[in-house]
Amino acid sequence: MLAFIIQRLAQSILVMLVVGLISFSLFQFVGDPVNNMVGQEATIEQREALREKLGLNDPIPVRFIKWVGLAVQGDFGLSYRMGMPVADLIAQRLPATLELVALSAVMALAIGVPMGVYTGLHRHAWLSKVFLTVSLIGISIPTFLIGILMILFFGVWLGWLPTFGRRGLVDLGGWETSFLTLEGWSYIIMPAFTLALFQLTLIMRLVRAEMLEVLRTDFIKFARARGLKSRSINFGHALKNTLVPVITIMGLQIGSLLAFSIITETVFQWPGMGLLIIQGIQFVDIPIMSSYLVLIALFFVVINLIVDLLYYAVDPRLRVERTAGGAH
Amino acid sequence: MTAVLDVQGLTVEFPTRRGTLTAVDHISFSIGEGEVLGVVGESGAGKSLTGTAVIGLLEPPGRIAAGEVRLAGKRIDNLAYEELRRIRGREIGMVFQDPLTSLNPLYTVGRQLMETIRTHTDMGEKAARDRAIEMLAEVGIPEPRRRIDQYPHQFSGGMRQRVVIAIALLARPRLIIADEPTTALDVTIQSQILKLMRQQIAEKGASMILITHDLAVVSEMADHITVLYCGKVVERGRTRELIETPAHPYTRGLIDSIPDTAHRHDRLRQIPGSIPDIRNLPTGCNFRDRCPRAQALCAEREPDLARQHATLWAACHFPLKPGETA
Ligand SMILES: Nc1ncnc2c1ncn2[C@@H]1O[C@H](COP(=O)(O)OP(=O)(O)OP(=O)(O)O)[C@@H](O)[C@H]1O
Ligand SMILES: [Mg+2]
């Protein structure tokens, strides 16, 4: 177990270094940032001073090592456009995005899994048909359109929910959360649901397909033959066997939640990382772009690590067989 | 004395788009206390469906269209799901063909044994565990105290089938239905498992239906044999009589195709042709296309099951006399 975690950690660090190298090399591809930062009339001396200050005169390997060293401490330099530390900009925005993505993932699982189980167990029930039809809509309408329709319906026509922004925040030592006030919830619920909808339908369909598959297996037949109760068969035996694929897909999908969050944040003017990176790209703000890249990679690496650990917890066949001496 | 299991006119149908398919057609048999009934037939004969129908686990749209199933005199084919569930695993134990897939890979063997005991009794955690360990020891699993906490993938195929048998026997059922219990195992393991089953059945005084396509296996194990062909009983009788003096040419053919080291045939005699499609059965006798004795009558009228001699019944217009070969 410990060896497994250490091995995975080592792999993760390697991945992060490679991503770091790519992010760092972004700086080399784009023209001299000093030009963008100082006015036309700056003198050569002023430019040189700035170059020296930004550390642009050192040899490249030295700069990479310095860059990694700073990045590890959370220092990604100054934003070219805003002249502020990138770390501060991200720290302002990150909670908004993480809360949005986390709530979406929870919604997708909490609604998608039960719906999948229901439609898998009651294949011919009318409610299953309703779920499946609605899920088709969820899959085929693009996220931004769903967002706009929701704004129109709940925000404009019914007037129940605010249509944009993020308010009702409570400051928890630098982390501003939406989850502690009703107002906060009223702002986050619509963008989170919009973002969740696609994943929700995906998970529902996945769980349904897996349930149908598992219910046909011999061990379910045998579980019935030994008289176990339906609830124990459906949830204890069948559902648990659908977990491995669900964990896999969810792990992958959290990545795409992040990606889609850029669109959702734009539609709902949600002040998260998505808005930051869109503006960063428009202005070729390399420190913002590269740190976003590193952050996303870190996110993926952490998710993958969690997914691996979950596999390990769920499926005994994946555990390293050290205890199985003389098993056969 | 009432039979442990009495099946009369059991019929299993599948409604399909092109009409109803009758996969098991008015099968009757009964099993006395402590007896072993062998059910044999080629693939597709309806053996598994018969076993599944008895414990009420046909997959829809398959259904019991006619017939009665009685367990110790009490009808069980018309019970509600929940009532039948209490009988499954408690009064009727089931063993399936593939030990590799019969157990849930995500739970320890012990958990699967214990949940079965605790579903059917009000035993506590500790007592159930002790009983599970005891049962594993009884079916010949070494070091049961250690093995109980292992997962199915840590057991070999033969050992897994022992676990499955342990689960089937846990609640001391009166009847075990074993559907090809050794087909997936290699030959040496096969005979060990058969021996174990015979011994356990005798010890517990249970009866057994042994379903197999292997006549050699049932002839060693069973007291009575029922031969199925296209969902119908074509011959039945006491094992000895049926093996030594079969009346139905199909049974004769099955016996002749058993590899036999005593009288070495140059080549095994196989029954020519193959089992007809049950969606499209011929008129008259279902076996006539493959039968060396078929005559015009066989195409006209389906033979009924008729008594041949002593305990032997066969459905054939031109049955073999004792000593006669096909
Ligand atoms: N779900 C189903 N739908 C339609 N027909 C079915 C279905 N299940 C079984 N059958 C038919 O019933 C017949 C008997 O099946 P069964 O599984 O009882 O055969 P078997 O004698 O156990 O054969 P095997 O030795 O291959 O296990 C088969 O020919 C098959 O075509
Ligand atoms: Mg079968």
XYZ file of C-alpha atoms and ligand atoms in Angstrom:
686
model
C 0.000 0.000 0.000
C 2.651 2.478 1.066
C 4.897 1.418 -1.790
C 2.016 1.929 -4.164
C 1.388 5.464 -2.914
C 5.060 6.365 -3.059
C 5.321 5.047 -6.595
C 2.283 7.053 -7.644
C 3.629 10.170 -5.952
C 6.942 9.831 -7.784
C 5.089 9.492 -11.078
C 3.006 12.534 -10.241
C 6.071 14.627 -9.531
C 7.564 13.597 -12.846
C 4.380 14.588 -14.653
C 4.364 17.938 -12.882
C 7.977 18.601 -13.879
C 7.200 17.907 -17.527
C 4.178 20.173 -17.408
C 6.324 22.751 -15.660
C 8.832 22.590 -18.486
C 6.110 23.125 -21.056
C 4.628 26.019 -19.115
C 8.013 27.548 -18.683
C 8.820 27.231 -22.360
C 5.745 29.315 -23.131
C 7.830 32.240 -22.017
C 10.388 31.550 -24.733
C 7.891 31.413 -27.561
C 6.336 34.754 -27.036
C 8.109 37.974 -27.784
C 9.825 40.192 -25.270
C 7.350 40.818 -22.471
C 9.151 44.004 -21.535
C 7.750 45.662 -24.648
C 4.246 44.985 -23.442
C 4.926 46.206 -19.969
C 6.610 49.548 -20.495
C 5.438 52.405 -22.624
C 6.851 53.353 -26.021
C 8.952 56.125 -24.549
C 10.805 54.015 -21.947
C 14.535 54.310 -22.139
C 16.930 51.444 -22.777
C 18.109 51.714 -19.170
C 14.581 51.436 -17.846
C 14.023 48.360 -19.995
C 17.266 46.774 -18.818
C 16.375 47.436 -15.202
C 13.037 45.727 -15.703
C 14.690 42.813 -17.470
C 17.067 42.412 -14.584
C 14.182 42.653 -12.101
C 12.179 40.000 -13.946
C 15.273 37.790 -14.148
C 15.177 37.670 -17.928
C 18.946 37.967 -18.321
C 19.897 34.654 -16.682
C 20.686 31.523 -18.758
C 17.618 29.375 -19.493
C 18.331 26.372 -17.211
C 18.962 28.719 -14.312
C 15.741 30.498 -15.057
C 13.831 27.186 -15.159
C 15.204 26.070 -11.815
C 14.425 29.440 -10.308
C 10.977 29.317 -11.816
C 10.263 25.851 -10.424
C 11.607 26.869 -7.039
C 9.286 29.859 -6.940
C 6.333 27.936 -8.370
C 6.639 25.335 -5.645
C 6.271 28.167 -3.157
C 3.219 29.410 -5.036
C 5.023 32.319 -6.660
C 4.278 32.535 -10.373
C 5.608 36.013 -10.912
C 3.768 39.165 -11.905
C 0.913 39.318 -14.335
C 2.152 41.214 -17.422
C -1.211 42.849 -17.858
C -2.133 43.738 -14.318
C 1.303 43.983 -12.761
C 0.033 42.059 -9.735
C 1.389 38.749 -8.381
C -0.264 35.933 -10.321
C -0.593 33.974 -7.096
C -2.837 36.688 -5.644
C -5.001 36.801 -8.755
C -5.411 33.042 -8.675
C -6.040 32.953 -4.957
C -8.913 35.377 -5.531
C -10.414 33.299 -8.307
C -9.628 29.700 -7.410
C -12.257 29.215 -4.666
C -15.004 30.314 -7.048
C -14.039 27.749 -9.675
C -13.306 24.928 -7.271
C -16.615 25.401 -5.508
C -18.450 25.491 -8.815
C -16.746 22.342 -10.075
C -17.098 20.502 -6.771
C -20.796 21.268 -6.460
C -21.340 20.193 -10.066
C -19.534 16.918 -9.510
C -21.528 16.223 -6.359
C -24.775 17.036 -8.169
C -23.855 14.833 -11.112
C -23.143 11.896 -8.803
C -25.942 12.453 -6.313
C -28.563 12.701 -9.044
C -26.985 10.634 -11.816
C -26.212 7.469 -9.835
C -29.703 6.971 -8.352
C -31.290 7.702 -11.723
C -28.964 5.193 -13.375
C -29.749 2.556 -10.769
C -33.469 3.156 -11.124
C -33.460 2.964 -14.908
C -31.252 -0.127 -14.767
C -33.509 -1.953 -12.326
C -36.818 -0.869 -13.808
C -36.070 -0.975 -17.468
C -39.670 -0.861 -18.603
C -41.099 1.618 -16.105
C -42.473 4.806 -17.628
C -40.311 6.916 -15.325
C -37.214 5.222 -16.778
C -38.330 6.226 -20.238
C -38.829 9.801 -19.069
C -35.324 9.852 -17.541
C -33.761 8.468 -20.687
C -35.540 10.931 -22.950
C -34.618 13.873 -20.761
C -31.030 12.657 -20.622
C -30.869 12.688 -24.403
C -31.728 16.370 -24.266
C -29.080 16.907 -21.602
C -26.457 15.304 -23.802
C -27.390 17.014 -27.034
C -27.892 20.643 -26.002
C -24.649 22.588 -25.563
C -23.830 23.859 -22.089
C -24.019 27.542 -22.893
C -27.487 27.172 -24.368
C -28.735 25.345 -21.296
C -27.240 28.118 -19.182
C -28.971 30.791 -21.180
C -32.292 28.945 -21.094
C -32.015 28.549 -17.343
C -31.244 32.237 -16.927
C -34.262 33.055 -19.042
C -36.569 30.714 -17.165
C -35.520 30.948 -13.513
C -33.918 34.358 -13.620
C -35.976 36.443 -16.002
C -39.436 34.848 -16.172
C -39.817 33.419 -12.697
C -37.376 35.812 -11.063
C -36.396 33.179 -8.483
C -32.651 33.227 -8.917
C -30.053 35.885 -9.672
C -28.812 35.673 -13.231
C -25.122 36.451 -12.839
C -22.249 37.013 -10.445
C -21.210 35.536 -7.133
C -22.407 37.015 -3.858
C -23.385 36.087 -0.344
C -19.855 35.013 0.426
C -18.411 34.164 3.818
C -14.678 34.609 4.296
C -13.014 31.571 5.832
C -9.491 32.845 6.314
C -8.815 33.823 2.699
C -11.229 31.324 1.155
C -14.519 32.953 0.246
C -17.260 30.370 0.159
C -20.767 30.460 -1.283
C -21.966 27.550 0.768
C -22.669 29.233 4.069
C -25.469 31.606 3.132
C -28.747 31.178 1.322
C -27.789 34.051 -0.929
C -24.543 32.286 -1.781
C -26.472 29.185 -2.761
C -28.893 31.204 -4.867
C -25.962 32.433 -6.941
C -24.104 29.154 -7.318
C -26.988 26.750 -7.875
C -27.810 27.665 -11.470
C -24.274 27.703 -12.906
C -23.437 24.503 -10.995
C -26.487 22.712 -12.338
C -25.772 23.924 -15.859
C -22.256 22.582 -15.586
C -23.462 19.331 -13.985
C -26.156 18.501 -16.503
C -23.968 16.888 -19.115
C -22.008 14.830 -16.587
C -25.211 13.899 -14.828
C -26.723 12.387 -17.935
C -23.463 10.698 -18.778
C -23.240 9.098 -15.334
C -26.868 8.078 -15.408
C -26.413 6.305 -18.712
C -23.160 4.730 -17.601
C -24.602 3.418 -14.340
C -27.648 2.117 -16.186
C -25.567 0.269 -18.750
C -23.266 -1.143 -16.089
C -26.185 -2.227 -13.918
C -27.776 -4.062 -16.830
C -24.449 -5.727 -17.508
C -23.797 -6.722 -13.904
C -27.341 -7.972 -13.339
C -26.724 -10.556 -16.034
C -23.602 -11.970 -14.393
C -23.399 -15.366 -12.767
C -22.651 -14.039 -9.338
C -25.906 -12.096 -9.331
C -27.720 -15.216 -10.486
C -26.044 -17.112 -7.682
C -26.889 -14.353 -5.193
C -30.541 -14.757 -6.161
C -30.282 -18.537 -5.958
C -29.040 -18.321 -2.398
C -32.071 -16.270 -1.479
C -30.487 -12.913 -0.692
C -32.865 -9.995 -0.390
C -33.389 -7.844 -3.463
C -31.995 -4.784 -1.779
C -28.777 -6.545 -0.890
C -28.467 -7.927 -4.428
C -29.176 -4.631 -6.176
C -27.130 -2.335 -3.998
C -24.669 -4.510 -2.095
C -23.671 -6.679 -5.026
C -24.715 -5.080 -8.313
C -24.154 -1.383 -7.651
C -20.783 -1.932 -6.029
C -19.609 -3.698 -9.160
C -20.527 -0.681 -11.260
C -18.339 1.582 -9.144
C -15.021 0.975 -10.877
C -16.167 2.283 -14.265
C -18.082 5.110 -12.595
C -14.982 6.193 -10.680
C -12.923 6.045 -13.853
C -15.333 8.155 -15.855
C -15.923 10.596 -13.032
C -12.169 11.060 -12.655
C -11.870 11.877 -16.329
C -14.968 14.032 -16.325
C -13.866 16.273 -13.498
C -11.218 17.427 -15.921
C -13.832 18.291 -18.477
C -15.906 19.990 -15.795
C -12.937 22.315 -15.381
C -12.750 22.860 -19.097
C -16.491 23.511 -19.457
C -16.417 25.745 -16.418
C -14.753 28.355 -18.626
C -17.932 28.533 -20.723
C -20.277 28.418 -17.764
C -18.313 31.127 -15.986
C -18.593 33.302 -19.043
C -22.352 32.780 -19.372
C -23.014 33.472 -15.695
C -20.197 36.009 -15.262
C -18.880 33.791 -12.496
C -15.647 35.348 -11.237
C -13.532 32.189 -11.392
C -10.401 30.941 -13.090
C -12.241 30.619 -16.377
C -12.785 34.335 -16.728
C -9.201 34.971 -15.635
C -7.695 32.671 -18.231
C -9.918 33.962 -21.040
C -8.713 37.470 -20.353
C -5.152 36.209 -19.874
C -5.189 34.618 -23.315
C -6.590 37.729 -24.950
C -3.691 39.761 -23.624
C -1.012 37.064 -24.049
C -0.429 37.262 -20.329
C 2.124 34.440 -20.185
C 2.518 34.163 -16.385
C -1.236 33.760 -16.070
C -1.380 31.187 -18.858
C 1.548 29.146 -17.640
C 0.393 29.102 -14.052
C -3.099 28.087 -15.167
C -1.520 25.214 -17.082
C 0.445 24.102 -14.042
C -2.573 24.384 -11.813
C -4.798 22.356 -14.112
C -2.112 19.695 -14.408
C -1.821 19.598 -10.647
C -5.555 19.207 -10.439
C -5.518 16.263 -12.853
C -2.637 14.610 -11.063
C -4.402 14.876 -7.721
C -7.651 13.524 -9.179
C -5.810 10.623 -10.757
C -4.162 9.847 -7.484
C -7.518 9.838 -5.744
C -9.017 7.652 -8.469
C -6.204 5.129 -8.092
C -6.677 5.035 -4.353
C -10.419 4.543 -4.809
C -9.826 1.640 -7.181
C -7.605 0.176 -4.594
C -10.292 0.545 -1.973
C -13.083 -0.856 -4.134
C -11.526 -3.727 -6.026
C -9.487 -6.294 -4.112
C -8.156 -7.765 -7.369
C -6.103 -4.632 -7.912
C -4.410 -4.833 -4.541
C -0.876 -6.035 -4.681
C -0.882 -9.687 -3.788
C 1.665 -9.911 -1.068
C -0.548 -11.683 1.431
C -1.678 -14.347 -1.008
C 1.255 -16.724 -0.551
C 0.163 -20.281 -1.299
C -3.239 -19.110 -2.377
C -3.639 -21.559 -5.204
C -43.958 -40.993 1.593
C -44.112 -37.669 -0.242
C -41.287 -36.927 -2.612
C -38.832 -34.168 -1.695
C -39.462 -32.595 -5.061
C -42.262 -33.479 -7.397
C -42.528 -31.832 -10.786
C -45.552 -32.479 -12.984
C -45.970 -31.294 -16.552
C -43.513 -28.417 -16.179
C -43.579 -26.245 -19.288
C -41.369 -23.221 -19.917
C -42.203 -20.798 -22.696
C -40.647 -17.723 -24.232
C -43.000 -15.418 -26.054
C -41.121 -14.173 -29.113
C -42.050 -12.030 -32.055
C -42.497 -15.101 -34.175
C -44.801 -16.965 -31.842
C -44.252 -18.792 -28.592
C -41.192 -20.917 -28.104
C -41.603 -23.925 -25.854
C -38.192 -24.719 -24.427
C -39.326 -27.163 -21.735
C -42.344 -29.222 -22.682
C -44.390 -31.026 -20.020
C -41.529 -32.469 -18.060
C -42.330 -34.584 -15.009
C -40.012 -36.132 -12.466
C -39.788 -36.655 -8.758
C -37.023 -37.165 -6.261
C -37.231 -39.094 -3.011
C -35.381 -38.301 0.171
C -31.638 -38.774 -0.136
C -31.890 -39.583 -3.832
C -29.849 -38.213 -6.670
C -31.580 -37.572 -9.964
C -29.409 -37.111 -13.021
C -30.768 -34.907 -15.796
C -28.865 -35.389 -19.028
C -29.086 -34.129 -22.564
C -27.151 -32.255 -25.190
C -26.665 -28.521 -25.128
C -29.975 -26.733 -25.597
C -32.067 -29.639 -24.327
C -33.605 -27.452 -21.627
C -31.690 -28.791 -18.623
C -30.737 -25.459 -17.105
C -34.161 -23.967 -17.741
C -35.724 -26.856 -15.845
C -33.479 -26.204 -12.838
C -34.048 -22.457 -13.001
C -37.805 -22.871 -13.300
C -37.909 -25.066 -10.182
C -36.402 -22.306 -8.034
C -38.448 -19.619 -9.774
C -35.560 -17.721 -11.315
C -36.504 -17.753 -14.985
C -35.469 -14.525 -16.623
C -38.460 -12.737 -18.134
C -39.903 -13.056 -20.688
C -39.404 -16.767 -19.952
C -42.234 -18.137 -17.831
C -43.721 -21.310 -16.459
C -46.687 -21.824 -18.761
C -48.007 -25.016 -17.234
C -47.259 -27.595 -14.601
C -46.740 -27.815 -10.894
C -43.663 -27.915 -8.708
C -44.050 -29.306 -5.200
C -41.449 -29.217 -2.498
C -42.244 -31.774 0.192
C -45.832 -31.733 -0.965
C -46.223 -27.945 -0.961
C -46.657 -26.091 -4.225
C -43.900 -23.583 -4.822
C -44.361 -22.605 -8.471
C -47.143 -20.142 -7.666
C -45.530 -18.475 -4.658
C -44.896 -14.748 -4.470
C -41.280 -13.681 -5.073
C -40.641 -13.010 -1.392
C -41.987 -16.389 -0.250
C -39.924 -18.210 -2.822
C -36.863 -16.206 -1.850
C -37.042 -17.681 1.640
C -36.992 -21.150 0.126
C -34.046 -20.461 -2.142
C -30.780 -21.037 -0.379
C -32.587 -22.403 2.652
C -34.560 -25.400 1.398
C -33.098 -25.597 -2.084
C -29.401 -24.956 -2.631
C -28.059 -24.239 -6.061
C -24.632 -24.828 -7.605
C -23.861 -23.408 -11.014
C -21.461 -24.371 -13.721
C -18.810 -21.739 -13.494
C -17.123 -21.432 -10.106
C -14.934 -18.635 -11.432
C -17.884 -16.306 -11.865
C -20.343 -17.502 -9.240
C -18.819 -15.418 -6.466
C -18.806 -11.637 -6.254
C -15.189 -10.581 -6.853
C -15.434 -7.565 -4.567
C -16.290 -9.340 -1.332
C -14.404 -11.847 0.754
C -15.520 -15.422 0.643
C -16.417 -15.169 4.319
C -18.697 -12.239 3.769
C -20.569 -14.129 1.071
C -20.955 -17.183 3.266
C -22.029 -15.122 6.245
C -24.583 -13.020 4.413
C -26.176 -16.228 3.179
C -26.432 -17.688 6.680
C -27.663 -14.475 8.163
C -30.315 -14.017 5.479
C -31.873 -17.316 6.402
C -31.350 -17.501 10.152
C -31.172 -15.034 13.005
C -27.604 -15.986 13.781
C -25.345 -13.224 15.049
C -22.126 -12.095 13.373
C -19.886 -14.299 15.500
C -21.970 -17.459 15.266
C -22.317 -17.004 11.510
C -18.582 -16.680 11.149
C -17.961 -19.825 13.154
C -20.508 -21.669 11.054
C -18.880 -20.395 7.862
C -15.443 -21.560 8.978
C -16.869 -24.939 9.948
C -18.553 -25.254 6.549
C -15.368 -24.344 4.678
C -13.550 -27.034 6.611
C -16.288 -29.534 5.749
C -15.895 -28.960 2.028
C -12.171 -29.530 2.325
C -10.692 -26.071 2.282
C -7.403 -26.069 4.158
C -6.795 -23.367 6.761
C -10.388 -22.100 6.710
C -9.685 -19.570 9.446
C -7.242 -17.789 7.191
C -8.972 -18.393 3.888
C -12.287 -17.029 5.055
C -10.965 -13.477 4.815
C -9.613 -13.900 1.313
C -11.224 -12.837 -1.932
C -12.480 -15.225 -4.620
C -9.571 -14.399 -6.946
C -7.202 -15.806 -4.348
C -8.773 -19.254 -4.766
C -8.256 -21.729 -7.599
C -11.232 -22.882 -9.696
C -11.669 -26.127 -7.778
C -11.410 -24.335 -4.442
C -13.926 -21.768 -5.569
C -16.366 -24.499 -6.501
C -15.882 -25.924 -3.012
C -16.804 -22.516 -1.618
C -19.898 -22.415 -3.826
C -20.864 -25.874 -2.593
C -20.294 -24.730 0.980
C -22.684 -21.835 0.391
C -25.269 -24.127 -1.182
C -25.091 -26.496 1.790
C -24.939 -23.851 4.536
C -28.584 -23.808 5.510
C -28.837 -27.604 5.253
C -31.314 -27.566 2.358
C -33.341 -30.699 1.555
C -32.506 -30.368 -2.097
C -29.440 -29.321 -4.059
C -29.736 -28.432 -7.714
C -26.315 -28.710 -9.298
C -26.164 -27.415 -12.870
C -23.031 -28.791 -14.532
C -21.062 -28.364 -11.293
C -17.833 -29.766 -12.695
C -17.943 -28.921 -16.385
C -15.600 -25.965 -16.029
C -13.022 -27.904 -14.009
C -10.256 -30.189 -15.139
C -10.702 -33.924 -14.835
C -8.899 -34.682 -11.586
C -10.598 -31.794 -9.816
C -13.902 -32.943 -11.320
C -13.823 -36.285 -9.573
C -12.782 -34.677 -6.276
C -15.708 -32.288 -6.423
C -18.151 -35.042 -7.364
C -16.890 -37.146 -4.493
C -17.293 -34.219 -2.130
C -20.832 -33.602 -3.300
C -21.821 -37.227 -2.944
C -20.374 -37.390 0.533
C -21.974 -34.132 1.671
C -25.362 -35.119 0.298
C -25.192 -38.448 2.092
C -24.052 -36.837 5.345
C -26.784 -34.226 5.341
C -29.458 -36.562 4.026
C -30.218 -34.137 1.204
C -31.451 -34.976 -2.262
C -29.878 -33.694 -5.447
C -30.693 -32.928 -9.026
C -27.494 -33.280 -10.977
C -27.719 -31.581 -14.347
C -25.060 -32.478 -16.875
C -24.427 -33.353 -20.471
C -22.001 -36.043 -19.285
C -23.683 -39.412 -18.960
C -20.534 -40.898 -17.470
C -20.769 -38.495 -14.535
C -24.429 -39.194 -13.749
C -24.082 -42.913 -14.157
C -21.638 -42.817 -11.248
C -23.614 -40.437 -9.095
C -27.322 -40.806 -9.736
C -29.991 -43.192 -8.527
C -32.326 -42.252 -11.367
C -31.686 -40.646 -14.703
C -33.926 -38.532 -16.887
C -32.846 -37.936 -20.464
C -34.041 -34.729 -22.103
C -34.195 -34.031 -25.803
C -35.586 -30.782 -27.226
C -37.257 -29.927 -23.941
C -38.954 -33.285 -23.554
C -38.266 -36.358 -21.480
C -37.349 -39.109 -23.930
C -36.310 -41.724 -21.411
C -36.117 -42.213 -17.697
C -35.463 -44.991 -15.239
C -33.162 -46.332 -12.581
C -29.568 -45.624 -13.434
C -28.457 -49.190 -13.820
C -31.328 -50.189 -16.011
C -31.088 -47.136 -18.172
C -27.356 -47.457 -18.707
C -27.337 -51.209 -19.272
C -30.517 -51.659 -21.282
C -31.602 -48.321 -22.693
C -34.740 -48.452 -24.811
C -34.420 -45.124 -26.619
C -31.965 -44.936 -29.533
C -30.939 -41.464 -28.352
C -29.882 -42.779 -24.943
C -28.070 -45.620 -26.688
C -26.241 -43.051 -28.781
C -25.245 -41.037 -25.700
C -23.931 -44.162 -23.998
C -21.962 -45.180 -27.060
C -20.301 -41.823 -27.257
C -18.850 -42.097 -23.738
C -15.094 -42.632 -24.023
C -14.619 -46.148 -22.742
C -11.222 -47.520 -21.876
C -12.498 -51.077 -21.285
C -13.767 -51.724 -24.791
C -11.575 -49.547 -26.923
C -13.431 -48.270 -29.946
C -11.246 -47.164 -32.784
C -13.319 -44.045 -32.965
C -15.955 -42.756 -30.617
C -19.367 -43.266 -32.065
C -21.032 -39.886 -32.212
C -24.721 -39.401 -32.768
C -24.951 -38.124 -36.351
C -26.447 -34.693 -37.034
C -27.327 -32.160 -34.406
C -30.203 -31.233 -32.144
C -32.990 -29.530 -34.156
C -33.830 -25.880 -33.572
C -36.607 -25.731 -30.978
C -38.135 -22.798 -32.848
C -38.677 -25.073 -35.764
C -39.267 -28.623 -34.621
C -40.120 -31.361 -37.118
C -43.469 -33.138 -36.975
C -43.554 -36.460 -35.210
C -40.531 -37.585 -33.229
C -37.922 -34.871 -32.690
C -35.099 -37.373 -32.929
C -36.112 -39.088 -36.154
C -33.660 -37.205 -38.424
C -30.768 -38.585 -36.412
C -32.239 -41.985 -35.607
C -30.994 -45.204 -37.219
C -34.344 -46.898 -36.507
C -36.677 -44.208 -37.841
C -39.598 -45.316 -39.992
C -42.596 -43.650 -41.604
C -44.595 -43.670 -38.376
C -41.920 -41.569 -36.658
C -42.632 -38.658 -38.995
C -46.353 -38.907 -38.475
C -46.908 -39.170 -34.782
C -44.950 -38.126 -31.768
C -44.318 -41.097 -29.473
C -45.587 -40.889 -25.889
C -43.572 -41.876 -22.874
C -44.393 -45.557 -22.307
C -43.242 -48.148 -19.876
C -40.641 -50.475 -21.361
C -39.597 -52.825 -18.599
C -39.242 -52.587 -14.823
C -38.545 -48.913 -14.042
C -37.714 -47.835 -17.559
C -39.919 -45.476 -19.539
C -39.113 -44.272 -23.045
C -40.783 -42.202 -25.745
C -40.095 -44.212 -28.880
C -42.189 -46.049 -31.448
C -39.498 -48.652 -31.990
C -37.676 -49.023 -28.703
C -34.610 -51.192 -28.314
C -35.092 -54.515 -26.605
C -32.590 -55.396 -23.885
C -29.377 -56.564 -25.547
C -30.268 -55.066 -28.904
C -27.906 -52.443 -30.351
C -28.993 -49.525 -32.461
N -33.884 -16.108 -22.834
C -34.188 -17.021 -23.773
N -34.909 -16.662 -24.860
C -35.219 -17.564 -25.817
N -34.852 -18.852 -25.762
C -34.128 -19.283 -24.715
C -33.754 -18.386 -23.669
N -33.040 -19.091 -22.761
C -32.984 -20.354 -23.226
N -33.621 -20.469 -24.399
C -33.758 -21.677 -25.197
O -34.039 -22.763 -24.374
C -33.287 -23.893 -24.764
C -32.797 -24.641 -23.570
O -31.868 -23.842 -22.856
P -31.079 -24.412 -21.599
O -30.199 -23.317 -21.141
O -32.025 -25.001 -20.612
O -30.219 -25.556 -22.269
P -29.258 -26.599 -21.555
O -29.857 -27.924 -21.753
O -28.977 -26.173 -20.179
O -27.973 -26.515 -22.463
P -26.447 -26.353 -22.051
O -25.899 -27.724 -21.934
O -25.869 -25.616 -23.213
O -26.387 -25.579 -20.773
C -32.153 -23.404 -25.645
O -32.187 -24.090 -26.863
C -32.452 -21.953 -25.882
O -32.624 -21.739 -27.263
Mg -27.240 -25.348 -19.201
